[in-house]
Amino acid sequence: MFLPLQVSGDTQIKLHSDVNNAGAIEIASRLASEAGVRLLVKLHPAETDASMIAEIVRLQSAYSFDIVAAHTTELIRHAQMVVTINSTVGLDALLYGKKVMSLGRCFYKEFDQARLRKYIHSFLVDGIDYFGSGEISTLSARNVFART
């Protein structure tokens, strides 16, 4: 089970969740124990609050999880389940077909695979090579601006 943590002062925790990182660890630890799997916790790379980092390390001995620094995509690919507060890592996990539990009030909380595809396709515009360096037609550019 993979739990990517949020930056402790992030508005996604402060405004859009009743659970903070410590609470998420407690919940994910219980879920991992019930499922008989190991919990892998990744600190957010932008976390700078030393007291929060120390708290997470302290919780490691209480809940017996691993703190990892592997690439998020690899952690998602190998996880049976991803638990998140509101991180877009949950959205990434849905793209990989993983079971996702969101503890916050994120926009993708109720997405199934059909809704996920509709959401992603709503941002795509025909006639644009998103990985190319060629010119974009005026019509395609107008379609992009019409969506903003």
mmCIF file of C-alpha atoms in Angstrom:
data_model
loop_
_atom_site.group_PDB
_atom_site.id
_atom_site.type_symbol
_atom_site.label_atom_id
_atom_site.label_comp_id
_atom_site.label_asym_id
_atom_site.label_seq_id
_atom_site.Cartn_x
_atom_site.Cartn_y
_atom_site.Cartn_z
ATOM 1 C CA MET A 1 0.000 0.000 0.000
ATOM 2 C CA PHE A 2 1.348 3.425 -0.940
ATOM 3 C CA LEU A 3 0.653 6.667 0.936
ATOM 4 C CA PRO A 4 2.094 9.836 -0.613
ATOM 5 C CA LEU A 5 2.017 12.610 1.966
ATOM 6 C CA GLN A 6 1.066 16.213 1.300
ATOM 7 C CA VAL A 7 3.031 19.284 2.313
ATOM 8 C CA SER A 8 1.853 19.755 5.895
ATOM 9 C CA GLY A 9 0.860 23.411 5.367
ATOM 10 C CA ASP A 10 -0.858 22.782 2.010
ATOM 11 C CA THR A 11 -4.333 24.221 1.558
ATOM 12 C CA GLN A 12 -5.413 20.763 0.373
ATOM 13 C CA ILE A 13 -4.998 19.657 3.987
ATOM 14 C CA LYS A 14 -6.032 22.893 5.683
ATOM 15 C CA LEU A 15 -9.184 23.574 3.635
ATOM 16 C CA HIS A 16 -10.171 20.363 1.883
ATOM 17 C CA SER A 17 -9.563 17.626 4.420
ATOM 18 C CA ASP A 18 -10.431 16.663 7.954
ATOM 19 C CA VAL A 19 -7.335 14.429 8.017
ATOM 20 C CA ASN A 20 -3.723 15.576 8.261
ATOM 21 C CA ASN A 21 -0.603 13.542 7.407
ATOM 22 C CA ALA A 22 -0.462 11.865 10.826
ATOM 23 C CA GLY A 23 -4.131 10.898 10.575
ATOM 24 C CA ALA A 24 -3.577 9.571 7.054
ATOM 25 C CA ILE A 25 -0.704 7.418 8.309
ATOM 26 C CA GLU A 26 -2.893 6.006 11.076
ATOM 27 C CA ILE A 27 -5.718 5.162 8.653
ATOM 28 C CA ALA A 28 -3.424 3.740 5.953
ATOM 29 C CA SER A 29 -1.542 1.693 8.546
ATOM 30 C CA ARG A 30 -4.773 0.102 9.721
ATOM 31 C CA LEU A 31 -5.853 -0.616 6.126
ATOM 32 C CA ALA A 32 -2.475 -2.139 5.269
ATOM 33 C CA SER A 33 -2.571 -4.319 8.373
ATOM 34 C CA GLU A 34 -6.097 -5.531 7.549
ATOM 35 C CA ALA A 35 -5.011 -6.312 3.971
ATOM 36 C CA GLY A 36 -1.819 -8.026 5.109
ATOM 37 C CA VAL A 37 0.429 -5.737 3.054
ATOM 38 C CA ARG A 38 3.302 -3.413 3.844
ATOM 39 C CA LEU A 39 2.668 0.338 4.002
ATOM 40 C CA LEU A 40 5.074 2.552 2.066
ATOM 41 C CA VAL A 41 4.980 6.248 2.952
ATOM 42 C CA LYS A 42 6.621 8.938 0.844
ATOM 43 C CA LEU A 43 7.270 12.383 2.248
ATOM 44 C CA HIS A 44 6.297 15.179 -0.089
ATOM 45 C CA PRO A 45 9.490 16.426 -1.773
ATOM 46 C CA ALA A 46 8.556 20.026 -0.885
ATOM 47 C CA GLU A 47 8.037 19.319 2.841
ATOM 48 C CA THR A 48 10.329 21.637 4.821
ATOM 49 C CA ASP A 49 8.738 21.536 8.276
ATOM 50 C CA ALA A 50 11.369 19.765 10.389
ATOM 51 C CA SER A 51 8.907 19.103 13.216
ATOM 52 C CA MET A 52 6.500 17.403 10.796
ATOM 53 C CA ILE A 53 9.283 15.249 9.373
ATOM 54 C CA ALA A 54 10.323 14.296 12.915
ATOM 55 C CA GLU A 55 6.686 13.428 13.719
ATOM 56 C CA ILE A 56 6.464 11.141 10.695
ATOM 57 C CA VAL A 57 9.693 9.401 11.698
ATOM 58 C CA ARG A 58 8.293 8.985 15.217
ATOM 59 C CA LEU A 59 5.080 7.512 13.804
ATOM 60 C CA GLN A 60 7.151 5.018 11.831
ATOM 61 C CA SER A 61 7.987 3.084 14.988
ATOM 62 C CA ALA A 62 4.410 3.286 16.274
ATOM 63 C CA TYR A 63 2.793 2.062 13.027
ATOM 64 C CA SER A 64 5.620 0.032 11.446
ATOM 65 C CA PHE A 65 5.712 1.457 7.911
ATOM 66 C CA ASP A 66 8.565 2.151 5.523
ATOM 67 C CA ILE A 67 9.544 5.674 4.542
ATOM 68 C CA VAL A 68 10.537 5.556 0.883
ATOM 69 C CA ALA A 69 12.030 7.924 -1.658
ATOM 70 C CA ALA A 70 11.480 5.895 -4.844
ATOM 71 C CA HIS A 71 9.923 7.485 -7.908
ATOM 72 C CA THR A 72 6.197 7.958 -7.382
ATOM 73 C CA THR A 73 5.252 6.234 -10.633
ATOM 74 C CA GLU A 74 7.140 3.098 -9.610
ATOM 75 C CA LEU A 75 5.463 3.124 -6.200
ATOM 76 C CA ILE A 76 2.049 3.415 -7.850
ATOM 77 C CA ARG A 77 2.796 0.644 -10.360
ATOM 78 C CA HIS A 78 3.693 -1.825 -7.612
ATOM 79 C CA ALA A 79 1.011 -0.854 -5.094
ATOM 80 C CA GLN A 80 -2.170 -2.827 -4.591
ATOM 81 C CA MET A 81 -3.821 0.330 -3.313
ATOM 82 C CA VAL A 82 -2.992 4.028 -2.991
ATOM 83 C CA VAL A 83 -4.249 6.017 -0.031
ATOM 84 C CA THR A 84 -4.025 9.772 -0.338
ATOM 85 C CA ILE A 85 -5.458 12.890 1.216
ATOM 86 C CA ASN A 86 -6.018 15.014 -1.907
ATOM 87 C CA SER A 87 -2.852 14.460 -3.899
ATOM 88 C CA THR A 88 -2.925 14.239 -7.671
ATOM 89 C CA VAL A 89 -0.965 11.024 -7.083
ATOM 90 C CA GLY A 90 -4.420 9.518 -6.528
ATOM 91 C CA LEU A 91 -5.446 10.649 -9.994
ATOM 92 C CA ASP A 92 -2.252 9.118 -11.394
ATOM 93 C CA ALA A 93 -3.054 5.861 -9.575
ATOM 94 C CA LEU A 94 -6.516 5.801 -11.176
ATOM 95 C CA LEU A 95 -4.807 6.043 -14.569
ATOM 96 C CA TYR A 96 -2.912 2.873 -13.645
ATOM 97 C CA GLY A 97 -6.174 1.187 -12.674
ATOM 98 C CA LYS A 98 -5.262 1.073 -8.996
ATOM 99 C CA LYS A 99 -7.723 1.129 -6.141
ATOM 100 C CA VAL A 100 -7.577 4.605 -4.583
ATOM 101 C CA MET A 101 -8.868 5.805 -1.251
ATOM 102 C CA SER A 102 -8.978 9.568 -0.889
ATOM 103 C CA LEU A 103 -9.260 10.826 2.665
ATOM 104 C CA GLY A 104 -9.943 14.427 1.637
ATOM 105 C CA ARG A 105 -12.433 16.169 -0.579
ATOM 106 C CA CYS A 106 -10.615 15.910 -3.906
ATOM 107 C CA PHE A 107 -12.340 16.441 -7.231
ATOM 108 C CA TYR A 108 -11.636 12.890 -8.453
ATOM 109 C CA LYS A 109 -12.928 11.101 -5.353
ATOM 110 C CA GLU A 110 -15.928 9.561 -7.112
ATOM 111 C CA PHE A 111 -14.282 8.947 -10.504
ATOM 112 C CA ASP A 112 -14.698 5.550 -12.104
ATOM 113 C CA GLN A 113 -12.741 4.657 -15.255
ATOM 114 C CA ALA A 114 -15.385 6.139 -17.572
ATOM 115 C CA ARG A 115 -15.471 9.438 -15.682
ATOM 116 C CA LEU A 116 -11.667 9.512 -15.579
ATOM 117 C CA ARG A 117 -11.489 9.164 -19.371
ATOM 118 C CA LYS A 118 -14.091 11.924 -19.857
ATOM 119 C CA TYR A 119 -12.168 14.208 -17.505
ATOM 120 C CA ILE A 120 -8.874 13.692 -19.333
ATOM 121 C CA HIS A 121 -10.418 13.960 -22.787
ATOM 122 C CA SER A 122 -12.085 17.239 -21.835
ATOM 123 C CA PHE A 123 -8.599 18.801 -21.841
ATOM 124 C CA LEU A 124 -7.453 17.339 -25.144
ATOM 125 C CA VAL A 125 -7.979 19.230 -28.384
ATOM 126 C CA ASP A 126 -7.806 17.570 -31.806
ATOM 127 C CA GLY A 127 -5.156 18.859 -34.188
ATOM 128 C CA ILE A 128 -2.410 19.379 -31.595
ATOM 129 C CA ASP A 129 0.681 17.226 -31.337
ATOM 130 C CA TYR A 130 1.223 17.632 -27.599
ATOM 131 C CA PHE A 131 4.756 16.256 -27.813
ATOM 132 C CA GLY A 132 5.775 17.997 -31.033
ATOM 133 C CA SER A 133 7.280 21.361 -31.792
ATOM 134 C CA GLY A 134 5.250 22.127 -34.913
ATOM 135 C CA GLU A 135 2.848 25.007 -35.334
ATOM 136 C CA ILE A 136 -0.690 24.813 -33.976
ATOM 137 C CA SER A 137 -3.495 25.794 -36.321
ATOM 138 C CA THR A 138 -5.561 28.859 -35.540
ATOM 139 C CA LEU A 139 -8.669 26.683 -35.138
ATOM 140 C CA SER A 140 -6.948 24.398 -32.618
ATOM 141 C CA ALA A 141 -5.587 27.373 -30.684
ATOM 142 C CA ARG A 142 -9.079 28.885 -30.535
ATOM 143 C CA ASN A 143 -10.414 25.560 -29.211
ATOM 144 C CA VAL A 144 -7.818 25.644 -26.434
ATOM 145 C CA PHE A 145 -8.683 29.236 -25.473
ATOM 146 C CA ALA A 146 -12.407 28.451 -25.557
ATOM 147 C CA ARG A 147 -11.854 25.918 -22.747
ATOM 148 C CA THR A 148 -10.178 28.390 -20.406
#
